[in-house]
Coordinates of C-alpha atoms and ligand atoms in Angstrom, one line a residue:
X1 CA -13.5 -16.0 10.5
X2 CA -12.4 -16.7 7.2
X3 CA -15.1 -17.9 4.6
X4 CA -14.8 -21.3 3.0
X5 CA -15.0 -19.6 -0.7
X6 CA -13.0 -16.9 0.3
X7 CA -9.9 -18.0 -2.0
X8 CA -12.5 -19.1 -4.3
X9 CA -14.2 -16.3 -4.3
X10 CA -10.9 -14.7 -5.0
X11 CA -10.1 -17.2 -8.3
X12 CA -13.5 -16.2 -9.5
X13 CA -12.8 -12.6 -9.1
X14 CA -9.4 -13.0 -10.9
X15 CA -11.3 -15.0 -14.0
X16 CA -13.8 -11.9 -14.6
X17 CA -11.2 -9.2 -13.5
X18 CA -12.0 -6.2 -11.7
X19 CA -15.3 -4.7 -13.8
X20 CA -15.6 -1.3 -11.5
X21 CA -12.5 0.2 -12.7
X22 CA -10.4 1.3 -15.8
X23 CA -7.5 0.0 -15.3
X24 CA -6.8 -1.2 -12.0
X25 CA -7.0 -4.6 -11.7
X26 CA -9.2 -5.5 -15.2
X27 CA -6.0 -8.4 -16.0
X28 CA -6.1 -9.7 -12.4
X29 CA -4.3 -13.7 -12.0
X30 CA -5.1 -15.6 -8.7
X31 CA -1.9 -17.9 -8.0
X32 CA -2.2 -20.3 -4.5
X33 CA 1.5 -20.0 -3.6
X34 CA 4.1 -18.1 -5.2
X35 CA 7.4 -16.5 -4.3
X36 CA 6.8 -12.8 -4.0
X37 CA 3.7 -11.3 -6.1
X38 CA 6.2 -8.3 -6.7
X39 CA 8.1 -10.6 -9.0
X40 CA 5.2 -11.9 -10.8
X41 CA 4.8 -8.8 -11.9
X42 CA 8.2 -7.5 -12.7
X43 CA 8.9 -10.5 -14.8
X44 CA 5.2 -9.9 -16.2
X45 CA 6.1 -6.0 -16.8
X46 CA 9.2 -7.2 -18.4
X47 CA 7.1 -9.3 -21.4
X48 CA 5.1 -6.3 -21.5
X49 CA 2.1 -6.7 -19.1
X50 CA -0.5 -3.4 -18.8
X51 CA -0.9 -0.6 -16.7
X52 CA -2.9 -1.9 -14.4
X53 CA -1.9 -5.7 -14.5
X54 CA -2.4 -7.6 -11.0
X55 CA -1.6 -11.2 -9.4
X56 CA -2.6 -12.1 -5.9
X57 CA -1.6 -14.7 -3.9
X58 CA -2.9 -16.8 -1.3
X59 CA 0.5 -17.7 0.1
X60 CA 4.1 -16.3 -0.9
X61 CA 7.4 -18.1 0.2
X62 CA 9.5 -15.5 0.0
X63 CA 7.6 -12.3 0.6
X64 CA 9.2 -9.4 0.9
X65 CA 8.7 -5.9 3.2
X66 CA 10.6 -2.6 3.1
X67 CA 14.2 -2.9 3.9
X68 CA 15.0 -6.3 3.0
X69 CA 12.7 -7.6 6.0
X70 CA 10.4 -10.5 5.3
X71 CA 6.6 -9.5 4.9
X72 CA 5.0 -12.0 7.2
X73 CA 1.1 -13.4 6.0
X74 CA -0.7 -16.7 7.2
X75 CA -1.8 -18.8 3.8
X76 CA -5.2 -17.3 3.3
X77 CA -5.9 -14.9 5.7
X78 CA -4.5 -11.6 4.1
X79 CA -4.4 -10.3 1.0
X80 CA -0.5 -10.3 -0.8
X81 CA -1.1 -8.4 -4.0
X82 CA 1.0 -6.6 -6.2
X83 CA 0.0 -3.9 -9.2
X84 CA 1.7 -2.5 -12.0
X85 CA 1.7 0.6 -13.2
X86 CA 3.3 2.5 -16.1
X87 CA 3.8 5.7 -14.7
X88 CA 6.2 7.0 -16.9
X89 CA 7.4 9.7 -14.1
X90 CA 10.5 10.6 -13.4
X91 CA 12.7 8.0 -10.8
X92 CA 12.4 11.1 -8.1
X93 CA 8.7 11.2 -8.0
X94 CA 8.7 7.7 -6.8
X95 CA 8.1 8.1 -2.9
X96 CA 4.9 10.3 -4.0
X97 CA 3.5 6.9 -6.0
X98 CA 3.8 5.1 -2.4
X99 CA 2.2 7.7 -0.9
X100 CA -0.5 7.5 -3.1
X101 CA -1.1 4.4 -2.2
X102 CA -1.0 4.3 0.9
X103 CA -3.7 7.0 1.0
X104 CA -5.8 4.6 -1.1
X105 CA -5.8 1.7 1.0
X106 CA -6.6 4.3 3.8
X107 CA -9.6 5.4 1.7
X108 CA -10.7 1.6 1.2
X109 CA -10.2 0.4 4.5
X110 CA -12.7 3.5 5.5
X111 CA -15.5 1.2 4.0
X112 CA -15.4 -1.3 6.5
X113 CA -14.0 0.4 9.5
X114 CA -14.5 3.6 11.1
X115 CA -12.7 6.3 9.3
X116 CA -11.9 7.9 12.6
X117 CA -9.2 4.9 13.2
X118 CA -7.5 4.8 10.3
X119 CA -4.3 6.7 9.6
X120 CA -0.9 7.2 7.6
X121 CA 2.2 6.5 8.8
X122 CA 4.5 8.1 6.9
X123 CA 5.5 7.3 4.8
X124 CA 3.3 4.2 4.0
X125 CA 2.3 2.5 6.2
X126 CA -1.9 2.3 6.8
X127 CA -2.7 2.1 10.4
X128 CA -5.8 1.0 12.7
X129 CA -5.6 2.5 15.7
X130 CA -2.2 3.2 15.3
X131 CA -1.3 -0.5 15.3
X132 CA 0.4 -1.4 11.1
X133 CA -2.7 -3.1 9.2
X134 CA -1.2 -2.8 5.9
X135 CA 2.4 -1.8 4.2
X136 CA 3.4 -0.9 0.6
X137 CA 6.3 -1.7 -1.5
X138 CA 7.3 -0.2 -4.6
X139 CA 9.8 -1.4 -6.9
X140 CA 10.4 0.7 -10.0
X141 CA 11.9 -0.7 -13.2
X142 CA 13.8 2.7 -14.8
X143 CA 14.0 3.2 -18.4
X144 CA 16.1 6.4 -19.4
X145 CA 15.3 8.2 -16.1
X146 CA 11.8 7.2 -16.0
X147 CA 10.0 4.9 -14.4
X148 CA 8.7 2.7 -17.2
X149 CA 7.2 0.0 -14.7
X150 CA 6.7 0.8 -10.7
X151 CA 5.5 -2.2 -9.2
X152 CA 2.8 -1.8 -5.8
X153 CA 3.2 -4.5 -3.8
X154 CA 0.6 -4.3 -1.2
X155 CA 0.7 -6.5 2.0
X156 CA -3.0 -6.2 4.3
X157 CA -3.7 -7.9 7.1
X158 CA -7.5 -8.4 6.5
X159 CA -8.7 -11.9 8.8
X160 CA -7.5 -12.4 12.2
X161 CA -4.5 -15.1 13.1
X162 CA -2.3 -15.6 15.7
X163 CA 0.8 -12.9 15.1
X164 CA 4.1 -14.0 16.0
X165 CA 5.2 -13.1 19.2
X166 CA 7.6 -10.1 17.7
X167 CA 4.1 -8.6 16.1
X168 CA 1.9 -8.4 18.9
X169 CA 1.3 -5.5 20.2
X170 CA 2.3 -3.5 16.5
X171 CA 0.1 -5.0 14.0
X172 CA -3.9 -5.5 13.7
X173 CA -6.3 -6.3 10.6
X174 CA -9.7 -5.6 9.3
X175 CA -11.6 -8.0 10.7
X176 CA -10.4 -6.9 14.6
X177 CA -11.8 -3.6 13.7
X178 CA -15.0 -4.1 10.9
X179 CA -18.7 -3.6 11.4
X180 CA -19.6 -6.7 9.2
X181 CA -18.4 -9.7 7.8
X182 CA -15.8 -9.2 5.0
X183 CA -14.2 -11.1 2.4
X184 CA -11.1 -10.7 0.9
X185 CA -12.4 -10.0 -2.3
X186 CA -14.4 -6.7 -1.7
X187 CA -11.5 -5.4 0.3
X188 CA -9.4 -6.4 -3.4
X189 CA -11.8 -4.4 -5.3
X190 CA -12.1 -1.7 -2.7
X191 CA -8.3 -1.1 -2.4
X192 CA -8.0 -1.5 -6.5
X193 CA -10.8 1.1 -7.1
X194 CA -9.1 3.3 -4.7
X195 CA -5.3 3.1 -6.3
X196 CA -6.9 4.3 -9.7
X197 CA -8.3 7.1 -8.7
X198 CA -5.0 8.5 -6.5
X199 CA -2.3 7.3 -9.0
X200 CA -4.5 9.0 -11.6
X201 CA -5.0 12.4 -9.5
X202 CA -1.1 12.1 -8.9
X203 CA -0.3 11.4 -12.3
X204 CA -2.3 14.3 -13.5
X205 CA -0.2 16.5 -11.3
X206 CA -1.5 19.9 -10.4
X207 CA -4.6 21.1 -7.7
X208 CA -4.9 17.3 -8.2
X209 CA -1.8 16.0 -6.8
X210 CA -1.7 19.1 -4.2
X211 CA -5.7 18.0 -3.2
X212 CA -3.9 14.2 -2.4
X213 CA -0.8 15.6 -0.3
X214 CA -3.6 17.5 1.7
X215 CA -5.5 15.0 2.5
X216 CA -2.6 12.7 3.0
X217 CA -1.1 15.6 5.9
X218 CA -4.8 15.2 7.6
X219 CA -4.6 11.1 7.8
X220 CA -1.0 11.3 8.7
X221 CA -0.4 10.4 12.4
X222 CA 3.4 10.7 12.1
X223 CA 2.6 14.5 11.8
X224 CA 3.1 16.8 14.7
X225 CA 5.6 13.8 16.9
X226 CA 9.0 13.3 17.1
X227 CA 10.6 11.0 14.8
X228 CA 13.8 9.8 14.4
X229 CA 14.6 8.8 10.8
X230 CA 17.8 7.7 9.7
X231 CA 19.8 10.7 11.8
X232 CA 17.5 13.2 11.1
X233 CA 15.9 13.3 14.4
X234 CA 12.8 16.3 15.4
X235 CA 9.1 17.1 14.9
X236 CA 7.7 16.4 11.4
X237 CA 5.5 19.2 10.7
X238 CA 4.2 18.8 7.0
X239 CA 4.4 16.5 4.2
X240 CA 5.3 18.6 1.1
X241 CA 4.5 18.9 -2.6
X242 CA 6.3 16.1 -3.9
X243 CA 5.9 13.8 -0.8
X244 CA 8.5 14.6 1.7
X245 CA 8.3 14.9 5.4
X246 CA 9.4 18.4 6.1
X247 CA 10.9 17.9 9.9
X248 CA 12.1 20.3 11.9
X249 CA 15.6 19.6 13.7
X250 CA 16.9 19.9 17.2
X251 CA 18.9 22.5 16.0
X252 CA 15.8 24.5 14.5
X253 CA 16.7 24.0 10.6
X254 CA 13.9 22.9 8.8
X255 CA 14.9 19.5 6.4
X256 CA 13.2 17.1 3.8
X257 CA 13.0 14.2 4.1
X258 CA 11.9 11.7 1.2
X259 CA 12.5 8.4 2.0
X260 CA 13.4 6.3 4.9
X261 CA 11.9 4.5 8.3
X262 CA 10.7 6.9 11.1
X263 CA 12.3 4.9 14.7
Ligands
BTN1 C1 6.3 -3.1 4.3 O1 5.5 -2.6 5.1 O2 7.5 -3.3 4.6 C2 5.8 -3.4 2.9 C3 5.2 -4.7 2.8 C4 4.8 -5.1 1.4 C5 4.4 -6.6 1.3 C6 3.8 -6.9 0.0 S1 2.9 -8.4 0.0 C7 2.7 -8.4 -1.7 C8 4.0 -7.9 -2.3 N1 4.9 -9.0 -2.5 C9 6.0 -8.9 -1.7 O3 6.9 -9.7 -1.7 N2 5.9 -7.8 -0.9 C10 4.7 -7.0 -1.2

């Protein structure tokens, strides 16, 4: 069910800003409808907004998935968030900032939900019991190969609504699965306090960004099945250093993969 306050309790958490982290969250704006968070922030990135810098919506009118498809959210129920971060990597190291994510919401969602249920799908997608719970977007702004803004648009499915027929039997959210009453708000702070500390181990490169690809291979439930993605069609068998899915052909040859939709 969702709580009467919950959107306040959202607004107030957006006035005070996120006080558990460093960066993550600390300039947070609550907005009741907007287009798509994602260009909130671009346009906010653009006048110069923080590492760091978040807006989240209650509704968006033109929310956006992966792939040009439209990122489907009752007004309310979910959480529609975007983040920006300064990462100041180069354009290539991209796929491993989504990953990143995606580990963290993985890591939040484990407060509420058993562990046990919650995977990876590579190569962002955060799972509950294999049915889509939550999906990332990244849109990177590029300033002389780097990425001087990469933009985290995070879509969770948190309070439970009817699903359009074409969702079904695909996609679940917290509340299907939680021990105890939630509110959008602690899963906000949860998933926030969770971004900051991956994007930092991944920034810092290192045992630190090999210590995330591990843990991300043991969460992964793409690993070890056959996917098909985009013509490359075999068993993925690892995720690698920089974030690719190593897969391993019909034809026995070993190739990377580092961005597209497993089918
Ligand atoms: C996907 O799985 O395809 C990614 C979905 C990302 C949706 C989020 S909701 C907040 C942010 N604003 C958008 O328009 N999209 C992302």
């Amino acid at each position: 069910m969702i709580e009467p306050q919950d959107s306040e309790a959202l607004a107030a958490l957006a006035r005070r800003g996120v006080t558990s982290t460093r960066w993550a969250g600390k300039s947070l704006v609550f907005v009741r409808e907007t287009g798509s968070t994602n260009d909130d922030v671009r346009e906010a990135a653009r006048r110069g907004a923080e590492h760091g810098y978040t807006v989240v919506a209650d509704a968006q009118t033109s929310g956006r998935g992966r792939r040009g498809r439209v990122w489907h959210s009752p007004v309310g129920a979910n959480l529609t968030f975007s983040l920006l971060t300064r990462p100041r990597i180069a354009v290539e190291e991209s796929p491993m900032l989504a990953l990143a994510v995606g580990l963290a919401v993985a890591r939040a969602l484990d407060r509420f939900v058993d562990a046990r249920a919650v995977s990876v799908k590579w190569p962002n997608d955060v799972r509950i019991h294999k049915k889509k719970c939550a999906g990332v977007l990244v849109e990177g702004v590029v300033r002389e190969g780097l990425l001087d803004a990469a933009v985290v648009g995070i879509g969770l499915n948190v309070f439970a609504r009817p699903w359009p027929e074409a969702l079904a039997h695909s996609a679940t959210c917290i509340e299907e699965h939680a021990r105890e009453s939630l509110s959008r708000a602690e899963v906000l702070v949860a998933v926030l306090e969770a971004c900051e500390r991956t994007i930092d181990a991944m920034l810092l490169g290192g045992s630190a960004r090999r210590a995330l690809v591990r843990e991300l291979a043991s969460r992964c439930d793409t690993l070890g099945t056959r996917v098909d993605i985009d013509g490359v069609s075999g068993v993925a068998l690892r995720i690698d250093d920089d974030g690719g899915l190593v897969v391993r052909g019909d034809d026995g040859v070993e190739r990377v993969v580092r961005s597209g939709e497993i089918r």
